[in-house]
Tab-separated table of C-alpha atoms in Angstrom:
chain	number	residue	atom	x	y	z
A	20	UNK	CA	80.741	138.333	120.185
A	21	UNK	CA	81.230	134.517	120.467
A	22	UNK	CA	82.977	133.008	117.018
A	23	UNK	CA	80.754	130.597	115.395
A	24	UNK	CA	82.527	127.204	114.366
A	25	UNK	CA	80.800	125.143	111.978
A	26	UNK	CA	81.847	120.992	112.770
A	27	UNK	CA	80.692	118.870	109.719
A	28	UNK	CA	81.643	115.575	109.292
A	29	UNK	CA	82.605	115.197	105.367
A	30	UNK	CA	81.337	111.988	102.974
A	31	UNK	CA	84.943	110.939	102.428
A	32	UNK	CA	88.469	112.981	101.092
A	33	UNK	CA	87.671	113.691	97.646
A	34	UNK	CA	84.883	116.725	98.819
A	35	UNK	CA	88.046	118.520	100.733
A	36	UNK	CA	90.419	120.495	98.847
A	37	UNK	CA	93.724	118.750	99.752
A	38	UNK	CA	95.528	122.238	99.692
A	39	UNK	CA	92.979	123.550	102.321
A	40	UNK	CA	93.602	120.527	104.056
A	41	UNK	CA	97.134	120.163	103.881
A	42	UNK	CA	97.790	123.942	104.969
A	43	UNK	CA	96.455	121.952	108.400
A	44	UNK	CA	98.341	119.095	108.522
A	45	UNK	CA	101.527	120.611	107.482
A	46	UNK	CA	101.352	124.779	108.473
A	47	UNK	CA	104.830	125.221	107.962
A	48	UNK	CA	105.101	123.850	104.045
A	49	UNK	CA	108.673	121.602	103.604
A	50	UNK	CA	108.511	118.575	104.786
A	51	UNK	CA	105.906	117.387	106.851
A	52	UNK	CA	105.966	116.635	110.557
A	53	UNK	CA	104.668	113.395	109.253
A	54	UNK	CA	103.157	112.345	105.915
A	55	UNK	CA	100.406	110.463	107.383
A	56	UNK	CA	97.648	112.996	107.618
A	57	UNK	CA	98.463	115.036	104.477
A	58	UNK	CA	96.014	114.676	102.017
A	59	UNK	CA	97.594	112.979	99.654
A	60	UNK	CA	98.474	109.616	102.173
A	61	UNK	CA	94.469	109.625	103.258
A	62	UNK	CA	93.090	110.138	99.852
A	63	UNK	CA	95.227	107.067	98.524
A	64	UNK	CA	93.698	104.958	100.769
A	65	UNK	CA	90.350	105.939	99.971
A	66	UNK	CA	91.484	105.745	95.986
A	67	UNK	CA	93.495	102.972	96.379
A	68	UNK	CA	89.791	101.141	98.150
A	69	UNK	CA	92.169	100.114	101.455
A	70	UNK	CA	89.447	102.258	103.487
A	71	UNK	CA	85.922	102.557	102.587
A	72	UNK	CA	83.754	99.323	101.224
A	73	UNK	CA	83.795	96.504	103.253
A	74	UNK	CA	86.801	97.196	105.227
A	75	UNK	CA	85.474	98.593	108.179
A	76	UNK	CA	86.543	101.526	108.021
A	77	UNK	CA	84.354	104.826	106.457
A	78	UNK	CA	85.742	108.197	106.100
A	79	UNK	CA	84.110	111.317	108.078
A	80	UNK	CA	86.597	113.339	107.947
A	81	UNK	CA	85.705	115.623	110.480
A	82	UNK	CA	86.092	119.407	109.296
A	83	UNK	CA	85.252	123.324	111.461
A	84	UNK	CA	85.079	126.107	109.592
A	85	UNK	CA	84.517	130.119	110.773
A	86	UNK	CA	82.777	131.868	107.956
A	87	UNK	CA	83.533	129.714	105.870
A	88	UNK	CA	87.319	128.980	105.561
A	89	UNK	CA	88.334	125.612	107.022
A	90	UNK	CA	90.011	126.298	110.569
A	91	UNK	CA	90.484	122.914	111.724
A	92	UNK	CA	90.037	119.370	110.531
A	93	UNK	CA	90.152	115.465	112.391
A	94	UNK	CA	90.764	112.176	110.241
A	95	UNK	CA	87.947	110.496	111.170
A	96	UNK	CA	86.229	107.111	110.719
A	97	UNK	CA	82.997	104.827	111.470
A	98	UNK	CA	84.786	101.730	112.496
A	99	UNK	CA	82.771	98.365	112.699
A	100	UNK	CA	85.490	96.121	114.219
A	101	UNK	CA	88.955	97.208	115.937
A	102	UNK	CA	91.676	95.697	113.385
A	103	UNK	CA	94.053	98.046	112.019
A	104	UNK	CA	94.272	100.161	114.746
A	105	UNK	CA	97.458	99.132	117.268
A	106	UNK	CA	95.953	100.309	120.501
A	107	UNK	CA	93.859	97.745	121.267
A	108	UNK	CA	90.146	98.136	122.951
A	109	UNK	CA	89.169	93.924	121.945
A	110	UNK	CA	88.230	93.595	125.506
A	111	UNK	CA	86.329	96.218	125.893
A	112	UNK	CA	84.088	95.631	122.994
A	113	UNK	CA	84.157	92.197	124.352
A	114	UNK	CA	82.900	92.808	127.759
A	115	UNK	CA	80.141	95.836	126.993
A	116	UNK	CA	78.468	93.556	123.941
A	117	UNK	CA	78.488	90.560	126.423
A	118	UNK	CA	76.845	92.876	129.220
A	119	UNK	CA	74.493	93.521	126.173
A	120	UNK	CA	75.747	96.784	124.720
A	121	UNK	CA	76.194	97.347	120.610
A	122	UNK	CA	79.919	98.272	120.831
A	123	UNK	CA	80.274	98.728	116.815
A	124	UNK	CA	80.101	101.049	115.373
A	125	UNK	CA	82.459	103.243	117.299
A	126	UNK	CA	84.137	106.742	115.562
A	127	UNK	CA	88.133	106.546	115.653
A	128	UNK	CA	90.235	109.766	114.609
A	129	UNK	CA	93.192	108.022	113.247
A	130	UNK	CA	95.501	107.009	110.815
A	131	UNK	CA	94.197	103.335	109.287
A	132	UNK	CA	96.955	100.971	109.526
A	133	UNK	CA	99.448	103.395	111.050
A	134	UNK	CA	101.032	103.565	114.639
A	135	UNK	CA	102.939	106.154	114.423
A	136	UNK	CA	102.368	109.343	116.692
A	137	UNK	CA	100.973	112.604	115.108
A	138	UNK	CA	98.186	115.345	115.407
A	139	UNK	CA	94.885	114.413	115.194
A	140	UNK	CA	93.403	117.404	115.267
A	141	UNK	CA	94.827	119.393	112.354
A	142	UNK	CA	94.680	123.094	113.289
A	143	UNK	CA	95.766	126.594	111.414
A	144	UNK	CA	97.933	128.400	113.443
A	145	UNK	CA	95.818	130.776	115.953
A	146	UNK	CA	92.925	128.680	115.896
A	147	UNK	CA	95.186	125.751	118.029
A	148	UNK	CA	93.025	125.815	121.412
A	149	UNK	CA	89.606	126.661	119.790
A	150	UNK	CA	90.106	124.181	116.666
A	151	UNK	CA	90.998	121.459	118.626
A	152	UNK	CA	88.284	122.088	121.158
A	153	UNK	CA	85.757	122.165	118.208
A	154	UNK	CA	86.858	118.966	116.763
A	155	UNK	CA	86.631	116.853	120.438
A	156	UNK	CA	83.152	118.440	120.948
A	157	UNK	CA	81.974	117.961	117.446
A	158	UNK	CA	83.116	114.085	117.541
A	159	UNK	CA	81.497	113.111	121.094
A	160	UNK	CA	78.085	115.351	119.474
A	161	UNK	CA	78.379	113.023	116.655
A	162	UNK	CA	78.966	109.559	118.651
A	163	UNK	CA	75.514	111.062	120.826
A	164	UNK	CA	73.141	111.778	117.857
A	165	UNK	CA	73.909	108.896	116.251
A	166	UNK	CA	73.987	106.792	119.199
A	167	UNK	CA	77.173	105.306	119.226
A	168	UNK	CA	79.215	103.823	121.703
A	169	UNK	CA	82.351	105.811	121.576
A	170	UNK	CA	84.993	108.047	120.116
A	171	UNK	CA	88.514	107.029	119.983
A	172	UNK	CA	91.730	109.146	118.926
A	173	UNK	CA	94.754	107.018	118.368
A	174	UNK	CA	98.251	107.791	118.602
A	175	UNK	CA	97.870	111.635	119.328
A	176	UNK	CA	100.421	113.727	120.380
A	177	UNK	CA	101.163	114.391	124.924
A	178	UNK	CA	99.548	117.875	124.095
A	179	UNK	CA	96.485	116.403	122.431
A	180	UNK	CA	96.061	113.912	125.315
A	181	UNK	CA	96.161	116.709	128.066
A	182	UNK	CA	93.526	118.966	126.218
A	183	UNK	CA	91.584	116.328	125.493
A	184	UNK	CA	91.492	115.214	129.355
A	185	UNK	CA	90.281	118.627	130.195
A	186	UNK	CA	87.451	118.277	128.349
A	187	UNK	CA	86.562	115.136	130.044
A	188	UNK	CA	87.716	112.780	127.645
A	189	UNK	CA	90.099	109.324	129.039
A	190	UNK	CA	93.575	109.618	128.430
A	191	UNK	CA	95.262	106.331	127.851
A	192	UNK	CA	99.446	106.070	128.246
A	193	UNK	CA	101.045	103.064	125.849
A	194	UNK	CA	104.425	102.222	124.791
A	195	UNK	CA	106.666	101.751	121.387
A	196	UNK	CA	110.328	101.534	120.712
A	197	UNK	CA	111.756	104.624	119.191
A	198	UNK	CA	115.499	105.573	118.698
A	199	UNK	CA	116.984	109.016	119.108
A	200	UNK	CA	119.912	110.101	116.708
A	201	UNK	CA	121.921	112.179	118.930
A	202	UNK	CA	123.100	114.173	116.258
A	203	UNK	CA	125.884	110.957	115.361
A	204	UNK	CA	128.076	111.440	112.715
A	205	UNK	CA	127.916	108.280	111.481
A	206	UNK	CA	126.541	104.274	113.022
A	207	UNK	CA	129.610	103.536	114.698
A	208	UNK	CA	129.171	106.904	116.309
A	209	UNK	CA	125.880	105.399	117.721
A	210	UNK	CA	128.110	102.157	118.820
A	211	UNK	CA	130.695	104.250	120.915
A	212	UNK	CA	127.194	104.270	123.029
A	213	UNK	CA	126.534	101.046	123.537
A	214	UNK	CA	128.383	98.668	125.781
A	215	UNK	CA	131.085	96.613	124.907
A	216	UNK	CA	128.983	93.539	123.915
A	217	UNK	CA	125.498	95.087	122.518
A	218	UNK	CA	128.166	96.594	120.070
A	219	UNK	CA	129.762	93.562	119.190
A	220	UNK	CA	125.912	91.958	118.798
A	221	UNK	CA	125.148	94.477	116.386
A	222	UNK	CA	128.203	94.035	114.353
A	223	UNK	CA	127.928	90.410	114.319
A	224	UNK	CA	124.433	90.703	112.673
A	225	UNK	CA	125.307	93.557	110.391
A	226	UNK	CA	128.102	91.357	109.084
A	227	UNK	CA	125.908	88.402	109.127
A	228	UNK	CA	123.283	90.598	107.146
A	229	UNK	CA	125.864	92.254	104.831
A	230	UNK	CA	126.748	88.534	104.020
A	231	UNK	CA	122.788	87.012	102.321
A	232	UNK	CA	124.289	87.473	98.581
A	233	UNK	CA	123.539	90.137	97.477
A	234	UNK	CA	123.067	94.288	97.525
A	235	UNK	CA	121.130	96.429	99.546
A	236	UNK	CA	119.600	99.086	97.872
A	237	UNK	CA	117.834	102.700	99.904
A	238	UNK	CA	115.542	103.882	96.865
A	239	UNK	CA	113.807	106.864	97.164
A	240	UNK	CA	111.914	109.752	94.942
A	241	UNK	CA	112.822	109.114	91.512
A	242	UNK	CA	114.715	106.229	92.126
A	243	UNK	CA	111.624	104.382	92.962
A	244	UNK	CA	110.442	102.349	90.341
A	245	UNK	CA	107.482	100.239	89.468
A	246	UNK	CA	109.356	96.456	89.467
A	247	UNK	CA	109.806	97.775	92.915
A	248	UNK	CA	106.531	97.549	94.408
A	249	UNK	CA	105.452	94.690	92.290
A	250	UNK	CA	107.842	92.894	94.467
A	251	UNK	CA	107.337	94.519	97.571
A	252	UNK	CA	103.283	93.733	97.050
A	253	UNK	CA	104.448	89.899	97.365
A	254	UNK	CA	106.595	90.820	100.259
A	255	UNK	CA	103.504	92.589	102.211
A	256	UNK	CA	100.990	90.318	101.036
A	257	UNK	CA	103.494	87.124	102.784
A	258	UNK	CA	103.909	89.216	106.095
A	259	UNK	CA	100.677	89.994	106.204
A	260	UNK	CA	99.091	86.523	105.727
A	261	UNK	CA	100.721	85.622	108.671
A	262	UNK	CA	100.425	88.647	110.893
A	263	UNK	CA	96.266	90.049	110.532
A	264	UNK	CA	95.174	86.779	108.275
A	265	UNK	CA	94.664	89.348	105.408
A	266	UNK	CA	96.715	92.319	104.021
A	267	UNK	CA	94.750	95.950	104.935
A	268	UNK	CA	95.938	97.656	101.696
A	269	UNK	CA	95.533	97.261	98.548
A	270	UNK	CA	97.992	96.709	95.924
A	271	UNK	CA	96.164	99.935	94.085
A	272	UNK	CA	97.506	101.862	97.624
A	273	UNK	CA	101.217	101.400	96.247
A	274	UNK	CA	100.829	102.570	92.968
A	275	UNK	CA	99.453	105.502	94.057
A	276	UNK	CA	101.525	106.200	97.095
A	277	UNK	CA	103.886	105.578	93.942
A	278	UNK	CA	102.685	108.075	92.300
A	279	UNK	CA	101.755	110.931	94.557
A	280	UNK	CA	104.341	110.048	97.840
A	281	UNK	CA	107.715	108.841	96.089
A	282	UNK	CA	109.854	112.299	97.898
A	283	UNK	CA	108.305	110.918	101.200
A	284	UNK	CA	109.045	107.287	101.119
A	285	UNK	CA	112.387	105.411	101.830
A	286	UNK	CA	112.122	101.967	100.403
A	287	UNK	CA	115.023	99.742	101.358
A	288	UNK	CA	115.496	96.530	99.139
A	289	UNK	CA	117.759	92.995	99.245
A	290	UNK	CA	118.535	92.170	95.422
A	291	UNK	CA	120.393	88.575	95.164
A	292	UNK	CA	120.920	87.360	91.745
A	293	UNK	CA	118.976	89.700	89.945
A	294	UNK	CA	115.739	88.862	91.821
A	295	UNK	CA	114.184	91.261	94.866
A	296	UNK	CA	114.443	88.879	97.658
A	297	UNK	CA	113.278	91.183	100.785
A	298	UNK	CA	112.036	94.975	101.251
A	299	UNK	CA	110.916	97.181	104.056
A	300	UNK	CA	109.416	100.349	103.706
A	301	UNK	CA	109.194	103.474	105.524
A	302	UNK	CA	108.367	107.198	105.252
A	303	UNK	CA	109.674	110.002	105.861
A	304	UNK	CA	108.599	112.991	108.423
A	305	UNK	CA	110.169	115.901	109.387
A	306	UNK	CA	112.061	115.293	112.441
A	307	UNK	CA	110.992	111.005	112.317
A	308	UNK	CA	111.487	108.488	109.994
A	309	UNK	CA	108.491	105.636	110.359
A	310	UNK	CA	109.461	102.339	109.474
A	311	UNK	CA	106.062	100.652	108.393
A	312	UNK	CA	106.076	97.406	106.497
A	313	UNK	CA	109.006	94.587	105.798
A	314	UNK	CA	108.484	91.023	103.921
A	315	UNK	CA	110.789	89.043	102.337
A	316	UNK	CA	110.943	85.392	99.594
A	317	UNK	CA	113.383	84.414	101.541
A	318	UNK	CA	115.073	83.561	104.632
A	319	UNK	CA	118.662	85.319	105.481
A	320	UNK	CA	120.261	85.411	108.932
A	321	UNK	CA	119.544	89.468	110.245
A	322	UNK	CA	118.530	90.470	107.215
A	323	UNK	CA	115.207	91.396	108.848
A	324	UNK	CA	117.327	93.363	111.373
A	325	UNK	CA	119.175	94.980	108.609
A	326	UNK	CA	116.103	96.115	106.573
A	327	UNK	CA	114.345	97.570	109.110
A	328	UNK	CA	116.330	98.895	111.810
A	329	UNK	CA	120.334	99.579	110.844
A	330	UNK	CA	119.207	100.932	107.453
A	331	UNK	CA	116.972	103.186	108.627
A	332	UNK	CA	119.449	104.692	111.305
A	333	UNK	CA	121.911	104.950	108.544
A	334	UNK	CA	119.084	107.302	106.369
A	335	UNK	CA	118.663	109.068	109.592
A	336	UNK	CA	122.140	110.076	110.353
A	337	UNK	CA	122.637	110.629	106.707
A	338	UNK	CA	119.688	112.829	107.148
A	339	UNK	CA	120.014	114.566	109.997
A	340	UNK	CA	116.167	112.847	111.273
A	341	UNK	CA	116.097	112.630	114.831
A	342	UNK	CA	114.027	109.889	115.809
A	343	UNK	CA	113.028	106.547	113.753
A	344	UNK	CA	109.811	104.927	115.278
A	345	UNK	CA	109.829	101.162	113.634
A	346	UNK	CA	106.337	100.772	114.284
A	347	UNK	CA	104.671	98.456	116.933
A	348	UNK	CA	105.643	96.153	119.583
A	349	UNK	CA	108.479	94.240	119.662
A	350	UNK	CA	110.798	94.259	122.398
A	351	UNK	CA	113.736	92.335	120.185
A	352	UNK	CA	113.860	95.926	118.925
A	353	UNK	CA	115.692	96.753	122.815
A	354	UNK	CA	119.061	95.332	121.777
A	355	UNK	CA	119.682	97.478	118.879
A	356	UNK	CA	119.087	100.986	120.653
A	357	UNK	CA	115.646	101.421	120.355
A	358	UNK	CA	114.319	102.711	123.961
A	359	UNK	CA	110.821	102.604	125.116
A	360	UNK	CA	108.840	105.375	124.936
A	361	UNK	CA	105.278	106.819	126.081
A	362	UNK	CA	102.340	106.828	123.448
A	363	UNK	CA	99.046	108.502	123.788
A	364	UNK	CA	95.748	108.011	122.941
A	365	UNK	CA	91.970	110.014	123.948
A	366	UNK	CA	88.723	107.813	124.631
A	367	UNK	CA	85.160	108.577	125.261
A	368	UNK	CA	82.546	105.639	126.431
A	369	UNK	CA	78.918	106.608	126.187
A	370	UNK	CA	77.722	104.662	128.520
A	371	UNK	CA	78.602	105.764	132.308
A	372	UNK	CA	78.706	102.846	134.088
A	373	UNK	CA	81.497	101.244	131.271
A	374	UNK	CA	83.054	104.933	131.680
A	375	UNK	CA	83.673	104.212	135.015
A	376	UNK	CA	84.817	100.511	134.634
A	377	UNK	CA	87.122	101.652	131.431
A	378	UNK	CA	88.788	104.495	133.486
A	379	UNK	CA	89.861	102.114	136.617
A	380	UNK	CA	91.228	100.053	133.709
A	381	UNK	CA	92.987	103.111	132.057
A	382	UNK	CA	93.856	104.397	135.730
A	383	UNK	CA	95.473	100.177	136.856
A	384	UNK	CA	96.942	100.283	132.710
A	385	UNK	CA	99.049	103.293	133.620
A	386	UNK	CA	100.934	101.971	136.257
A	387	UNK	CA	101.959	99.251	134.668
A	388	UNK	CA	103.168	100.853	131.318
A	389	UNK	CA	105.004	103.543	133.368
A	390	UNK	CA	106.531	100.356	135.694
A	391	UNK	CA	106.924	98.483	132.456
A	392	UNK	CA	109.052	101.772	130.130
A	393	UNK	CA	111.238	102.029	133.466
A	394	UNK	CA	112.459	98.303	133.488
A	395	UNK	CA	112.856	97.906	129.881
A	396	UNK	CA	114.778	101.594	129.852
A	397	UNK	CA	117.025	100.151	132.405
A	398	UNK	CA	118.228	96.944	130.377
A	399	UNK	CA	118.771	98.922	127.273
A	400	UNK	CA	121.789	98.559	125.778
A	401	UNK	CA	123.358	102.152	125.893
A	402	UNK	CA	126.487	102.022	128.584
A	403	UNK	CA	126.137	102.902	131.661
A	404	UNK	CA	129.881	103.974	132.363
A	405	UNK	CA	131.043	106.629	130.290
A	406	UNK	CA	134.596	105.314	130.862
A	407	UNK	CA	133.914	101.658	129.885
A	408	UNK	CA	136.794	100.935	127.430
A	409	UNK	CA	136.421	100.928	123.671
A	410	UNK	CA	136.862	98.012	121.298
């Protein structure tokens, strides 16, 4: 006898019991793989008002349950525009409303405001291949009854991508800078691997950073205080004026982050003369640190670099992390070790004759990122002779 799975999509968080939902997100209890889809993260920005009004971006979290315990579970949203979301589909919006299609609203199973790779189909363990099935199905049935354009999952894992390509769903390849800690026992472990003159760059600018005034401060659990995000709100709300036009969160988003999150966050901060002068912010997975969100009052040679990449290496060697992700774009990132690597996302286009056009898109896109991850690969700055002599 078949097992019946159930696929509702839920009116928000705060209906789902976060230990139910949590023992999806994070099966193995510790640390999570990443703190992004634990309960706690996605119910602060529903609290916190980031998500939900007139943001653009409703919570149906999509949930399966067999006889009534909770099996698998999707983070998913009604989206009526495409900000926030780092994989961008502008053009395609752009070309099916000008062909005289209603793009908006779509459904995207994601993280709001968050790059950074992870499961999007939350699963217990045993129900892996059905859950995840469930949840793919359950999300195109919902884009069709409701007449919707399409269903989007964003920054999925390689595994999600391939089983969500068997089902007939368009697998789209993109690219990020990560860098691996192999297993260094300290940063100038990491710049014995570099050649000669990437490691006297990085140096230079750590020097350079070292040299703004001040003290650098890594503040985590409860050594994260409120003066903190007070001034890392004015930080975030500078960087993103200029970035998106308007900040996505909230400043109620850090308090509660603050209060719920503090064990998973790694907030690094520039004090000069008493004042907080520049932060950047990250959290903390299992095997990745994320680097999320930097700002600063001021302007200090590398102190950007400092902040966001060479303190975060230091955590992760401290750690023991293997990989820090620093977020999106940004090919400056290159220089300092961060390598190129392959990102994933799932789409499905209601309409066939845009599914076609969209997958000769996705098909010509794929090229080029593989083409583009193999040129930028080969002018990182890791040495390419094992023998090249040491400072």
């Amino acid at each position: 006898m078949d097992t019946q799975i159930e696929v509702t999509a839920q009116d928000g968080f705060g209906g789902i019991d976060a230990a139910e939902w949590d023992a999806l997100a994070n099966p193995e209890g510790g640390v999570p793989p990443d703190p992004f889809t634990t309960h706690r993260f996605l119910r602060a920005l529903e609290i916190s008002r980031s998500t939900g009004g007139r943001s653009g971006w409703e919570a149906r979290p999509l949930t399966a349950h067999v006889d009534g315990r909770l099996i698998a579970a999707a983070p998913l949203y009604l989206k009526s525009h495409s900000q926030g979301e780092y994989i961008f589909d502008f053009n395609w919006a752009d070309a099916y409303e000008r062909a005289g299609g209603q793009y908006y609203p779509k459904i995207q199973i994601a993280v709001p405001f968050t790059p950074a790779t992870g499961r999007r189909f939350l699963t217990l363990p045993g129900f892996e291949a059905t859950g995840r099935s469930a949840l793919m199905q359950g999300a195109v049935a919902l884009a069709e009854q409701n007449g919707l354009s399409s269903v989007h999952a964003t920054f999925c894992t390689e595994d999600e991508a391939e089983a969500g390509a068997e089902l007939g769903l368009m697998a789209r390849a993109s690219q990020q800078f990560h860098w691996q800690n192999r297993n260094y026992a300290d940063f100038e472990a990491f710049l014995a691997d570099l050649s000669s003159r990437k490691r006297k760059n990085i140096r230079k600018e750590r020097e350079g950073a070292q040299a703004f005034g001040g003290t650098i401060h890594a503040l985590t659990g409860p050594d994260l205080k409120p003066e903190h995000w007070d001034a890392f709100w004015r930080f975030y709300q500078d960087t993103g004026r200029r970035k998106w036009g308007s900040p996505y969160l909230t400043r109620a988003f850090f308090d509660e982050i603050h209060r719920t999150m503090a064990d998973d966050i790694l907030l690094v901060m520039a004090e000069r003369e008493g004042r907080w002068v520049a932060g950047a912010l990250n959290f903390i997975g299992r095997d990745t640190l994320f680097g999320r969100y930097w700002g600063s009052t001021e302007h200090h040679p590398f102190l950007h670099f400092e902040l966001c990449y060479y303190q975060a290496m230091d955590f992760a060697i401290a750690r023991g992390i293997p990989h820090v992700e620093a977020g999106a774009q940004g090919e400056h990132k290159l220089a300092r070790g961060y390598l190129p690597t392959e990102t994933h996302s799932l789409h499905w286009i209601a309409d066939p004759a845009f599914r076609r056009a969209v997958a000769q898109y996705l098909e010509a896109e794929r090229a080029a990122v593989d083409e583009e991850i193999e040129v930028l690969t080969s002018y990182g700055p890791f040495r390419r002779d094992t023998g090249e002599a040491e400072d």
